[in-house]
Amino acid sequence: MIRKVAGRIALAGAVCVAYGTFVEAKSFRVRRVTVPVLPAGAPCLRVLHVSDIHLAAGQRAKLRFVSALAGLEPDLVVNTGDNIAHADALEPLLTAFGRLLDAPGVFVFGSNDYTAARPGNPLRYLAGSTRRHDVPGDEEVLPTEELRAGLASGGWQDLTGRKVSLDVQGVRLELRGTDDAHLHRDDYSAVAGMPAEGTDLALGVTHAPYARVLDAMAVDGLPLLIAGHTHGGQVCLPGWGALTTNCDLPPAQAKGLSRYHAGDHTSWLHVSAGVGTSPYAPYRFACPPEVTLLTLTPASNG
């Protein structure tokens, strides 16, 4: 009896892994949410949030999905990093972005824009943080500067440790970003401070949504914070949600839009579930790959 039960559990587990690898990991979709953050009378803005593509050469279904994103015709693109899994994916990625690179946009980098993921136990992601405390010599160094130049070849601006002001559809935006907190590369002091006078909306952008970065942005009065990194938990339990965020963000906020509180300060937080996975954990469960089209609207007077 025990052997039968164990066998059935093993079979169910194998089915789930196969589904997560061959079906759900390729079930790309566009999430749509509305965020009431603009001043009264401002036109609505469509912001495309793209994150964690982790592109490997030969991932044709993923490339087709990314290539179609320009058809969404966003007013602004926000890319929160972890774009490529290996160096040979750089050119296919930039080709797939195509005319989307000509739209107004900003980007920050994640750990896998600097070095490739390392082989390891695919269950490690569920066991806790994958943060690297050392820099082993066998890591594949990615073409970071070529990636930076490619993303900035059109209308996108590098937001790493910078503030940028953009006029989009007559709305004055101030955007600020940090480098990857997962690698301790963040230095929020470089962009700290209240939004400039005349700003209609200030946004904070970072790859990994660690509390130290989100708290500082919320305290500075940024109404909307945008991040990636979590993969939405990547493997979720139906009816429960994410098991981990791979950082100190609560699992309940692993993906989608939520309210983020830092003391007496509150901001909207959007975390992308991402488009890809690590090549060494190439599955998803109850957490399909996605981008998000955020429609920013005027806040209600109430």
Short mmCIF file of C-alpha atoms in Angstrom, two decimals:
data_model
loop_
_atom_site.label_atom_id
_atom_site.label_comp_id
_atom_site.label_asym_id
_atom_site.label_seq_id
_atom_site.Cartn_x
_atom_site.Cartn_y
_atom_site.Cartn_z
CA MET A 1 0.00 0.00 0.00
CA ILE A 2 2.77 2.41 0.96
CA ARG A 3 4.59 1.64 -2.27
CA LYS A 4 1.46 2.34 -4.30
CA VAL A 5 0.94 5.69 -2.58
CA ALA A 6 4.60 6.62 -3.03
CA GLY A 7 4.41 5.62 -6.67
CA ARG A 8 1.33 7.73 -7.26
CA ILE A 9 2.95 10.73 -5.58
CA ALA A 10 6.06 10.32 -7.71
CA LEU A 11 3.96 10.03 -10.86
CA ALA A 12 1.95 13.13 -9.95
CA GLY A 13 5.17 15.02 -9.31
CA ALA A 14 6.61 13.97 -12.65
CA VAL A 15 3.42 15.06 -14.43
CA CYS A 16 3.54 18.46 -12.72
CA VAL A 17 7.19 18.98 -13.67
CA ALA A 18 6.50 17.98 -17.28
CA TYR A 19 3.50 20.32 -17.45
CA GLY A 20 5.47 23.17 -15.89
CA THR A 21 8.39 22.66 -18.30
CA PHE A 22 6.68 21.95 -21.61
CA VAL A 23 3.32 23.71 -21.26
CA GLU A 24 3.10 26.47 -18.66
CA ALA A 25 6.61 27.84 -19.14
CA LYS A 26 5.60 28.62 -22.74
CA SER A 27 2.09 29.92 -21.97
CA PHE A 28 3.05 33.59 -22.41
CA ARG A 29 0.43 36.22 -21.69
CA VAL A 30 -0.17 39.92 -21.15
CA ARG A 31 -1.52 40.95 -17.76
CA ARG A 32 -3.53 44.18 -17.74
CA VAL A 33 -3.95 46.34 -14.65
CA THR A 34 -5.11 49.89 -13.91
CA VAL A 35 -3.22 52.15 -11.50
CA PRO A 36 -4.84 55.43 -10.36
CA VAL A 37 -1.74 57.61 -9.89
CA LEU A 38 -1.99 60.52 -12.35
CA PRO A 39 -3.14 64.03 -11.52
CA ALA A 40 -6.69 65.08 -12.40
CA GLY A 41 -7.14 65.89 -16.05
CA ALA A 42 -4.08 63.97 -17.22
CA PRO A 43 -4.46 61.56 -20.14
CA CYS A 44 -4.19 57.84 -19.41
CA LEU A 45 -0.77 56.32 -20.08
CA ARG A 46 -0.05 52.75 -21.16
CA VAL A 47 3.14 51.43 -19.53
CA LEU A 48 4.55 48.09 -20.65
CA HIS A 49 6.50 46.37 -17.88
CA VAL A 50 8.91 43.70 -19.17
CA SER A 51 11.16 41.68 -16.88
CA ASP A 52 13.20 38.51 -16.44
CA ILE A 53 13.20 37.29 -20.03
CA HIS A 54 16.29 35.12 -19.37
CA LEU A 55 16.55 34.51 -23.10
CA ALA A 56 18.59 31.60 -24.42
CA ALA A 57 19.29 31.26 -28.12
CA GLY A 58 16.82 28.90 -29.78
CA GLN A 59 13.84 29.76 -27.56
CA ARG A 60 11.64 30.45 -30.57
CA ALA A 61 8.30 30.65 -28.76
CA LYS A 62 9.68 33.23 -26.34
CA LEU A 63 11.21 35.22 -29.18
CA ARG A 64 7.88 35.28 -31.02
CA PHE A 65 6.17 36.58 -27.88
CA VAL A 66 8.76 39.32 -27.34
CA SER A 67 8.60 40.27 -31.03
CA ALA A 68 4.83 40.81 -30.75
CA LEU A 69 5.09 43.24 -27.83
CA ALA A 70 5.59 46.27 -30.08
CA GLY A 71 2.03 45.69 -31.28
CA LEU A 72 0.77 46.75 -27.84
CA GLU A 73 1.94 50.29 -28.73
CA PRO A 74 2.79 51.41 -25.19
CA ASP A 75 3.42 55.02 -24.29
CA LEU A 76 6.34 53.95 -22.08
CA VAL A 77 8.36 50.75 -21.64
CA VAL A 78 9.93 49.78 -18.29
CA ASN A 79 12.43 46.91 -18.41
CA THR A 80 13.50 45.64 -14.97
CA GLY A 81 16.35 43.40 -16.03
CA ASP A 82 17.60 39.80 -16.29
CA ASN A 83 17.33 39.92 -20.06
CA ILE A 84 19.62 37.15 -21.30
CA ALA A 85 20.74 33.74 -20.11
CA HIS A 86 23.83 33.47 -22.33
CA ALA A 87 25.93 35.79 -24.46
CA ASP A 88 24.66 34.32 -27.74
CA ALA A 89 21.13 35.48 -26.88
CA LEU A 90 22.02 39.18 -27.09
CA GLU A 91 21.45 39.72 -30.80
CA PRO A 92 18.25 37.63 -30.95
CA LEU A 93 16.88 39.64 -28.02
CA LEU A 94 17.59 43.03 -29.58
CA THR A 95 16.15 41.85 -32.89
CA ALA A 96 13.00 40.64 -31.13
CA PHE A 97 12.53 43.95 -29.33
CA GLY A 98 12.63 45.62 -32.75
CA ARG A 99 10.66 48.85 -32.98
CA LEU A 100 9.74 48.62 -29.28
CA LEU A 101 13.21 50.07 -28.65
CA ASP A 102 12.13 53.24 -30.43
CA ALA A 103 9.36 53.92 -27.89
CA PRO A 104 10.09 55.99 -24.78
CA GLY A 105 11.49 53.63 -22.19
CA VAL A 106 13.83 53.02 -19.26
CA PHE A 107 15.76 50.01 -17.99
CA VAL A 108 17.75 48.72 -15.03
CA PHE A 109 19.84 45.56 -14.78
CA GLY A 110 19.55 42.40 -12.71
CA SER A 111 22.20 39.87 -11.76
CA ASN A 112 21.78 37.90 -14.98
CA ASP A 113 22.59 40.93 -17.09
CA TYR A 114 26.10 40.71 -15.63
CA THR A 115 26.79 36.98 -15.31
CA ALA A 116 24.90 33.89 -16.41
CA ALA A 117 23.10 31.61 -13.98
CA ARG A 118 25.20 28.74 -12.68
CA PRO A 119 24.22 25.06 -12.86
CA GLY A 120 22.81 23.79 -9.59
CA ASN A 121 20.00 22.04 -7.81
CA PRO A 122 16.80 23.24 -9.55
CA LEU A 123 14.98 23.12 -6.19
CA ARG A 124 17.39 25.63 -4.65
CA TYR A 125 15.17 28.52 -5.74
CA LEU A 126 12.39 27.19 -3.50
CA ALA A 127 14.71 26.64 -0.55
CA GLY A 128 15.64 30.30 -0.09
CA SER A 129 17.60 33.15 -1.57
CA THR A 130 19.86 32.51 -4.56
CA ARG A 131 21.98 35.54 -3.71
CA ARG A 132 25.67 35.11 -4.44
CA HIS A 133 28.04 36.21 -1.71
CA ASP A 134 31.16 35.44 -3.72
CA VAL A 135 32.27 35.83 -7.30
CA PRO A 136 33.47 32.41 -8.50
CA GLY A 137 35.83 32.36 -11.43
CA ASP A 138 33.82 29.89 -13.51
CA GLU A 139 30.82 32.17 -14.11
CA GLU A 140 30.01 33.14 -17.69
CA VAL A 141 30.46 36.90 -17.94
CA LEU A 142 27.71 38.36 -20.10
CA PRO A 143 28.17 41.21 -22.64
CA THR A 144 26.71 43.80 -20.28
CA GLU A 145 27.97 46.90 -22.06
CA GLU A 146 26.80 45.63 -25.43
CA LEU A 147 23.39 44.92 -23.89
CA ARG A 148 23.32 48.41 -22.38
CA ALA A 149 24.18 49.99 -25.73
CA GLY A 150 21.60 47.89 -27.56
CA LEU A 151 18.79 48.78 -25.17
CA ALA A 152 19.74 52.45 -25.36
CA SER A 153 19.97 52.45 -29.17
CA GLY A 154 16.51 54.00 -29.58
CA GLY A 155 14.25 55.68 -27.06
CA TRP A 156 15.18 53.75 -23.91
CA GLN A 157 17.31 55.36 -21.19
CA ASP A 158 19.57 53.63 -18.67
CA LEU A 159 18.10 54.26 -15.22
CA THR A 160 20.84 52.52 -13.23
CA GLY A 161 21.65 54.91 -10.38
CA ARG A 162 20.08 57.78 -12.32
CA LYS A 163 17.10 60.11 -12.39
CA VAL A 164 15.46 60.83 -15.73
CA SER A 165 12.66 63.22 -16.65
CA LEU A 166 10.40 62.40 -19.60
CA ASP A 167 7.42 64.10 -21.17
CA VAL A 168 5.03 61.36 -22.28
CA GLN A 169 1.71 62.36 -23.86
CA GLY A 170 1.99 65.72 -22.10
CA VAL A 171 2.60 64.13 -18.67
CA ARG A 172 5.82 65.07 -16.91
CA LEU A 173 7.37 61.89 -15.49
CA GLU A 174 10.35 61.61 -13.17
CA LEU A 175 11.88 58.13 -13.03
CA ARG A 176 14.68 56.96 -10.79
CA GLY A 177 16.37 53.57 -10.61
CA THR A 178 18.93 51.48 -8.77
CA ASP A 179 21.30 48.72 -9.73
CA ASP A 180 20.54 45.18 -8.54
CA ALA A 181 19.92 44.92 -4.79
CA HIS A 182 20.23 41.11 -5.01
CA LEU A 183 23.94 41.62 -5.69
CA HIS A 184 24.22 44.52 -3.22
CA ARG A 185 24.91 46.84 -6.15
CA ASP A 186 22.14 49.26 -5.14
CA ASP A 187 22.99 52.75 -3.89
CA TYR A 188 19.74 54.60 -3.43
CA SER A 189 21.54 57.67 -2.05
CA ALA A 190 22.58 58.47 -5.65
CA VAL A 191 18.95 59.16 -6.59
CA ALA A 192 17.36 59.99 -3.23
CA GLY A 193 15.15 62.99 -2.60
CA MET A 194 11.66 64.25 -3.20
CA PRO A 195 10.41 64.54 -6.80
CA ALA A 196 11.33 67.73 -8.63
CA GLU A 197 8.86 70.59 -8.76
CA GLY A 198 6.57 70.33 -11.76
CA THR A 199 6.60 66.51 -11.80
CA ASP A 200 3.19 64.99 -12.55
CA LEU A 201 4.22 61.46 -11.53
CA ALA A 202 7.39 60.01 -10.01
CA LEU A 203 8.22 56.33 -10.46
CA GLY A 204 10.84 54.16 -8.77
CA VAL A 205 12.37 51.31 -10.76
CA THR A 206 14.56 48.47 -9.48
CA HIS A 207 15.21 44.85 -10.37
CA ALA A 208 14.98 43.06 -7.03
CA PRO A 209 12.29 44.46 -4.68
CA TYR A 210 14.23 44.46 -1.43
CA ALA A 211 12.64 46.37 1.44
CA ARG A 212 15.60 48.75 1.85
CA VAL A 213 15.08 50.06 -1.70
CA LEU A 214 11.26 50.08 -1.68
CA ASP A 215 11.13 51.74 1.75
CA ALA A 216 13.44 54.55 0.64
CA MET A 217 11.42 55.15 -2.52
CA ALA A 218 8.13 55.18 -0.64
CA VAL A 219 9.46 57.58 2.01
CA ASP A 220 10.60 59.90 -0.79
CA GLY A 221 6.99 60.11 -1.93
CA LEU A 222 7.06 58.03 -5.12
CA PRO A 223 3.49 56.93 -5.88
CA LEU A 224 4.46 53.93 -8.05
CA LEU A 225 7.30 51.42 -7.64
CA ILE A 226 8.14 48.87 -10.35
CA ALA A 227 10.28 45.73 -9.94
CA GLY A 228 10.89 42.21 -11.21
CA HIS A 229 13.21 39.41 -10.02
CA THR A 230 10.69 37.25 -8.14
CA HIS A 231 9.34 35.33 -11.17
CA GLY A 232 6.05 35.58 -9.29
CA GLY A 233 7.31 32.76 -7.11
CA GLN A 234 7.73 30.65 -10.29
CA VAL A 235 6.24 27.59 -8.58
CA CYS A 236 3.01 28.43 -6.79
CA LEU A 237 0.34 26.45 -5.00
CA PRO A 238 -3.16 26.88 -6.46
CA GLY A 239 -5.31 28.73 -3.95
CA TRP A 240 -2.24 29.68 -1.90
CA GLY A 241 0.18 31.50 -4.17
CA ALA A 242 3.94 31.95 -4.15
CA LEU A 243 6.16 29.98 -1.81
CA THR A 244 9.08 32.41 -2.06
CA THR A 245 10.12 35.73 -3.59
CA ASN A 246 13.90 35.15 -3.55
CA CYS A 247 14.23 38.36 -1.51
CA ASP A 248 12.65 39.88 1.61
CA LEU A 249 9.39 40.87 -0.08
CA PRO A 250 6.41 38.93 1.39
CA PRO A 251 5.23 36.09 -0.89
CA ALA A 252 1.76 37.65 -1.05
CA GLN A 253 3.33 40.46 -3.12
CA ALA A 254 5.37 38.20 -5.40
CA LYS A 255 3.56 39.40 -8.52
CA GLY A 256 1.00 41.91 -9.69
CA LEU A 257 -0.19 45.17 -8.20
CA SER A 258 -0.36 45.77 -4.45
CA ARG A 259 -0.08 48.52 -1.86
CA TYR A 260 3.36 48.86 -0.29
CA HIS A 261 3.66 50.42 3.17
CA ALA A 262 6.78 51.97 4.69
CA GLY A 263 5.82 53.44 8.04
CA ASP A 264 3.25 56.17 7.35
CA HIS A 265 4.06 56.15 3.63
CA THR A 266 2.17 54.11 1.04
CA SER A 267 2.92 53.53 -2.65
CA TRP A 268 1.59 51.31 -5.38
CA LEU A 269 3.96 48.42 -6.12
CA HIS A 270 3.96 46.40 -9.32
CA VAL A 271 6.10 43.26 -9.45
CA SER A 272 6.35 41.37 -12.73
CA ALA A 273 6.12 37.58 -12.75
CA GLY A 274 8.55 37.73 -15.66
CA VAL A 275 8.77 36.10 -19.06
CA GLY A 276 11.39 33.44 -18.44
CA THR A 277 13.12 31.17 -15.95
CA SER A 278 16.66 30.19 -15.12
CA PRO A 279 17.89 27.69 -17.73
CA TYR A 280 18.60 25.34 -14.83
CA ALA A 281 15.06 25.53 -13.43
CA PRO A 282 13.04 25.78 -16.65
CA TYR A 283 9.55 25.26 -15.26
CA ARG A 284 6.63 27.20 -13.86
CA PHE A 285 3.56 26.03 -12.03
CA ALA A 286 0.40 28.08 -11.36
CA CYS A 287 2.46 31.11 -12.40
CA PRO A 288 2.46 31.64 -16.18
CA PRO A 289 5.14 33.81 -17.82
CA GLU A 290 3.94 37.32 -18.54
CA VAL A 291 4.46 40.98 -19.22
CA THR A 292 2.13 43.62 -17.83
CA LEU A 293 0.41 46.52 -19.53
CA LEU A 294 -0.31 49.05 -16.79
CA THR A 295 -2.86 51.72 -17.63
CA LEU A 296 -2.10 54.76 -15.49
CA THR A 297 -5.20 56.83 -14.80
CA PRO A 298 -6.00 59.97 -12.79
CA ALA A 299 -6.44 59.25 -9.10
CA SER A 300 -9.98 59.71 -7.80
CA ASN A 301 -10.70 62.75 -5.72
CA GLY A 302 -11.98 60.48 -3.00
#
